[in-house]
Coordinates of C-alpha atoms in Angstrom, one line a residue:
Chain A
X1071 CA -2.8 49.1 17.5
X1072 CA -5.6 50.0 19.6
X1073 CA -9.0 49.8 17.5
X1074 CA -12.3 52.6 18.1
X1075 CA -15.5 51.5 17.5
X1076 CA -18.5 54.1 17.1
X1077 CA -22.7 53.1 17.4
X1078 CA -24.8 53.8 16.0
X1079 CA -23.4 54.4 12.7
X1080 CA -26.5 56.6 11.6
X1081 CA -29.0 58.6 13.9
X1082 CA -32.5 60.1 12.7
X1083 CA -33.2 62.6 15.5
X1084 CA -35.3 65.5 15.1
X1085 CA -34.4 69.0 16.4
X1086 CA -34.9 69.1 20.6
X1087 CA -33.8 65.1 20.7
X1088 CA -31.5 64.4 23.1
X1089 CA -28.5 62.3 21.4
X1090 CA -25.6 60.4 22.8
X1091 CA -23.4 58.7 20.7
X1092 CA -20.6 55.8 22.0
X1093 CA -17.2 55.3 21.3
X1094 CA -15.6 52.0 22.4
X1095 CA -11.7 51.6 22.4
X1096 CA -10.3 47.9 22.2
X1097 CA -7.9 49.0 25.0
X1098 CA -8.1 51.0 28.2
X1099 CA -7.3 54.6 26.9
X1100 CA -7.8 56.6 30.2
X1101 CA -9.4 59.6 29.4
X1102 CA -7.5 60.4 26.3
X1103 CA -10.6 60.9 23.7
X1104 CA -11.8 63.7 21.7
X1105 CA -14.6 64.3 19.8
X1106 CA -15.0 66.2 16.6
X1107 CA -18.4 67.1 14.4
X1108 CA -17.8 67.0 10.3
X1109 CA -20.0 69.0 8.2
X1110 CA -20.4 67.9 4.1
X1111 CA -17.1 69.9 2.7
X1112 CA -16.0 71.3 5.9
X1113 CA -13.0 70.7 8.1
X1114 CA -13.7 68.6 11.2
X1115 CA -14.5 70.7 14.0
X1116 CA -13.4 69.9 18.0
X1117 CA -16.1 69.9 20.6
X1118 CA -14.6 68.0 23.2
X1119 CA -11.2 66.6 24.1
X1120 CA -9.7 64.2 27.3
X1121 CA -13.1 62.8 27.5
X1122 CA -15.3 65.4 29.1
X1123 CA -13.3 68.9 28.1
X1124 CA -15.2 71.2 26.4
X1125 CA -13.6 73.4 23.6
X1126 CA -13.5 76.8 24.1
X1127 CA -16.7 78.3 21.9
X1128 CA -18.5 75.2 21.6
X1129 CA -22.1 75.0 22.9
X1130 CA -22.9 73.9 26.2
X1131 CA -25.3 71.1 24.7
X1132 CA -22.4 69.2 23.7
X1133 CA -21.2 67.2 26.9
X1134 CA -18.6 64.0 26.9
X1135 CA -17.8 61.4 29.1
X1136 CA -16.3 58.0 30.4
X1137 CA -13.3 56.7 30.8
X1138 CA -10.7 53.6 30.3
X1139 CA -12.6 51.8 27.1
X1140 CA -16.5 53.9 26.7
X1141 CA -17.0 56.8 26.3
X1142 CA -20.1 58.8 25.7
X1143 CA -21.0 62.6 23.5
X1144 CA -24.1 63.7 23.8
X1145 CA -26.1 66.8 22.7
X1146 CA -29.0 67.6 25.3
X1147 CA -31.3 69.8 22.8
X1148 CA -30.6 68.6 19.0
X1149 CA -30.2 72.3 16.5
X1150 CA -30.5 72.6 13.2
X1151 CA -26.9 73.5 12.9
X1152 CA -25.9 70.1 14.6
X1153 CA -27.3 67.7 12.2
X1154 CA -23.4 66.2 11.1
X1155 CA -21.4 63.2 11.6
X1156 CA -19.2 63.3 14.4
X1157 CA -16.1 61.2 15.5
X1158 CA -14.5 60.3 18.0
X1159 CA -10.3 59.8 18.0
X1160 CA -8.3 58.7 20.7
X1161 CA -4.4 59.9 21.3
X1162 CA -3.2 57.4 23.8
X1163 CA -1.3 55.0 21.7
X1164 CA 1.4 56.7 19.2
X1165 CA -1.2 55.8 16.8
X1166 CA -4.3 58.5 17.0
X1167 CA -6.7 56.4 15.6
X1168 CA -10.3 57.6 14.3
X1169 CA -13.8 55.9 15.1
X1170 CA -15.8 55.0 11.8
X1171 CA -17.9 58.0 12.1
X1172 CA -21.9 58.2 13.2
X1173 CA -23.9 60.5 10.8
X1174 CA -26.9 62.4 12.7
X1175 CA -29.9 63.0 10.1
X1176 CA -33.4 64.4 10.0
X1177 CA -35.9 62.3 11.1
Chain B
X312 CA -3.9 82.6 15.8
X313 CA -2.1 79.5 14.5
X314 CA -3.1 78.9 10.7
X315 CA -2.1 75.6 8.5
X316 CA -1.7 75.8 5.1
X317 CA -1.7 72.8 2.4
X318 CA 0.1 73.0 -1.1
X319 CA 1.3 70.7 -2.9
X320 CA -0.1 68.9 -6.8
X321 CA -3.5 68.4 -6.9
X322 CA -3.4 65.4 -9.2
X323 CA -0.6 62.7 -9.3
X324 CA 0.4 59.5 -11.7
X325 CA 0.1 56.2 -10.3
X326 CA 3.3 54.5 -8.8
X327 CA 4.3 58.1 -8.1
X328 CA 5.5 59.4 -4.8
X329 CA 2.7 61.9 -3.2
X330 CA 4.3 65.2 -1.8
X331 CA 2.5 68.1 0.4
X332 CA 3.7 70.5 2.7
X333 CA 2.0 72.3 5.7
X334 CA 3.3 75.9 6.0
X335 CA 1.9 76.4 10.0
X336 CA 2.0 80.5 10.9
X337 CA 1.0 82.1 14.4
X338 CA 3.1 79.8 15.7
X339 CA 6.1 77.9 15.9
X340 CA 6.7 74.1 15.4
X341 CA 10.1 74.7 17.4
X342 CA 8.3 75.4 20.7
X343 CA 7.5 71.7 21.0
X344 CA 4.8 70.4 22.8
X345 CA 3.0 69.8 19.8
X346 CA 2.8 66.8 17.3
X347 CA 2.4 67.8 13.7
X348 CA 0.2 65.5 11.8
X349 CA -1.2 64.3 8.9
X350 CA -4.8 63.3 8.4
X351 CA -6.9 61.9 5.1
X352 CA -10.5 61.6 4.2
X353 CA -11.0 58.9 1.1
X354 CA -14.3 60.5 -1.0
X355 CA -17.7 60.6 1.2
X356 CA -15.8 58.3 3.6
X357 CA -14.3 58.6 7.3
X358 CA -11.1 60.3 9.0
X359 CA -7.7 58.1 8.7
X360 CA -4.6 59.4 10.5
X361 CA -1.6 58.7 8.7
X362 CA 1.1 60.2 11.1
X363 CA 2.8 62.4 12.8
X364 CA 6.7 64.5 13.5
X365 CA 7.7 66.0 16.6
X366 CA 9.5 69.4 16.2
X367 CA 13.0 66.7 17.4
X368 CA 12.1 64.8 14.3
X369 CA 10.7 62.0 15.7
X370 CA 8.3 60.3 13.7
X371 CA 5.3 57.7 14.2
X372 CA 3.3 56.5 11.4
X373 CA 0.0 54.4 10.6
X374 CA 1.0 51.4 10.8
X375 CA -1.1 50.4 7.5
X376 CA 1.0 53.2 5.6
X377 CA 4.3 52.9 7.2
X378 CA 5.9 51.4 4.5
X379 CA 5.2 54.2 1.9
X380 CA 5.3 57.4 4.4
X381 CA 7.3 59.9 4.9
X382 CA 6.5 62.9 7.3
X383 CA 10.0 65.3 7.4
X384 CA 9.8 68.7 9.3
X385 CA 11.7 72.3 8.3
X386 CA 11.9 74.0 11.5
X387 CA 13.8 77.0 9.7
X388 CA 10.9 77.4 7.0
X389 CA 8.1 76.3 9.7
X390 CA 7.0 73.7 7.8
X391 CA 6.9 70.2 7.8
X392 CA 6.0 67.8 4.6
X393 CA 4.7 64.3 4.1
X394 CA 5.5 62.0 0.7
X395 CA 3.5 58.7 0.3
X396 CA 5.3 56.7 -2.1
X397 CA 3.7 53.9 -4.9
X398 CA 0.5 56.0 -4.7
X399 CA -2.3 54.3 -6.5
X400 CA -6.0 55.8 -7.0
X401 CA -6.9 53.9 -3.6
X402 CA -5.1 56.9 -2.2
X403 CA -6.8 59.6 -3.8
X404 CA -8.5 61.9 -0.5
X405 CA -8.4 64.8 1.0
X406 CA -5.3 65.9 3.2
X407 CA -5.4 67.5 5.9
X408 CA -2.7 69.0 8.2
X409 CA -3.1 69.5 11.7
X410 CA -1.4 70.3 15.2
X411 CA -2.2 67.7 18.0
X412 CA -2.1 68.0 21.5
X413 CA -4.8 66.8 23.8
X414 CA -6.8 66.8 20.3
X415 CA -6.3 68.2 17.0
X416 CA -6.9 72.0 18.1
X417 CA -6.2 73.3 14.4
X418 CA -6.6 71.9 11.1
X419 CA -5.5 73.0 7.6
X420 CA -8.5 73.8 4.5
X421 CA -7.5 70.4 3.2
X422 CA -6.0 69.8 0.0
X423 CA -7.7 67.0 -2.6
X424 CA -4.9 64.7 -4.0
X425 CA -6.6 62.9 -7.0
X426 CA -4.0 59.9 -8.5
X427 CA -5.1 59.4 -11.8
X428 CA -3.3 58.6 -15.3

């Protein structure tokens, strides 16, 4: 089974940071990743899928990228509506396997 | 717009078997292309996929599960179901069901299975 890793695991950032979050695979993956943001109560949300798609409606501060086992999401300009935790999943094995999850909070 | 919808008991005895099922409109799970899934969230804690049917029946579960899951689809009814046998309060969470393609473009609300005597 192919195993995702996320760092960090918590983020303090304050609004206008720039933030990038990794996501390693234990496996080469191509670009089959997507990346999803989780507010408390809330169904996950898709921002970004095969690596570097953006999903229609999300902002264009949201960018992904890499390839094969790291990948990268960052958000260019941190808003207040963006402080979440966010995962990443990859869909390249039968078995779509989640990161661990990295939780972006106010400095 | 394709919608998911949840139902199923909210609470369940331990060494029971777990039973939901995702009602998906705006769509249909016949047209393929698509692989219907199951997703959990434990309390305050991270996403776990537990599996998935394609709309031929073909299954593939978590392989930490496995041995307890069932996914089943109802193309006629436009539904498909999952049952998690032996549960115990380790699996109390939050279900999800969700259409997969590139990603997991739609998601159900979520339904909170608690296991509990």
């Amino acid at each position: 089974d192919i195993q995702v890793t996320q760092s960090p695991s918590f983020l303090s950032a304050s609004v206008g940071d720039r933030v990038t979050i990794t996501c390693r695979a234990s496996q080469d993956i191509s670009t089959y990743l997507a990346w999803y943001q989780q507010n408390p109560g809330k169904v996950p949300k898709l921002l970004i899928y095969d690596a570097s798609t953006l999903q229609s409606g999300v902002p264009s501060r949201f960018s992904g990228s890499g390839s094969g086992t790291e990948f990268t999401l960052t958000i260019s300009s941190l808003q207040p509506e963006d402080f979440a935790t966010y995962y990443c999943q990859q869909l390249d094995s039968y078995s779509f396997t989640f990161g661990p999850g990295t939780k972006v909070d106010f400095k | 717009q394709v919608q998911l919808q949840e139902s199923g008991p909210g609470l369940v005895k331990p060494s029971q078997t777990l039973s939901l099922t995702c009602t998906v409109s705006g769509g249909s799970i016949s047209s393929g292309g698509y692989y219907w899934s199951w997703i959990r969230q434990h309390p305050g804690k991270g996403l776990e996929w537990i599996g998935y049917i394609y709309y031929s029946g073909s299954t593939y579960y978590n392989p930490s599960l496995k041995s307890r899951v069932t996914i089943s689809v109802d193309t006629s009814k436009n539904q498909f179901s999952l049952k998690l046998s032996s549960v115990t309060a380790a699996d109390t969470a939050v279900y999800y069901c969700a259409r997969v393609r590139a990603a997991i473009d739609y998601w159900g609300q979520g339904t909170l299975v608690t296991v509990s005597s």
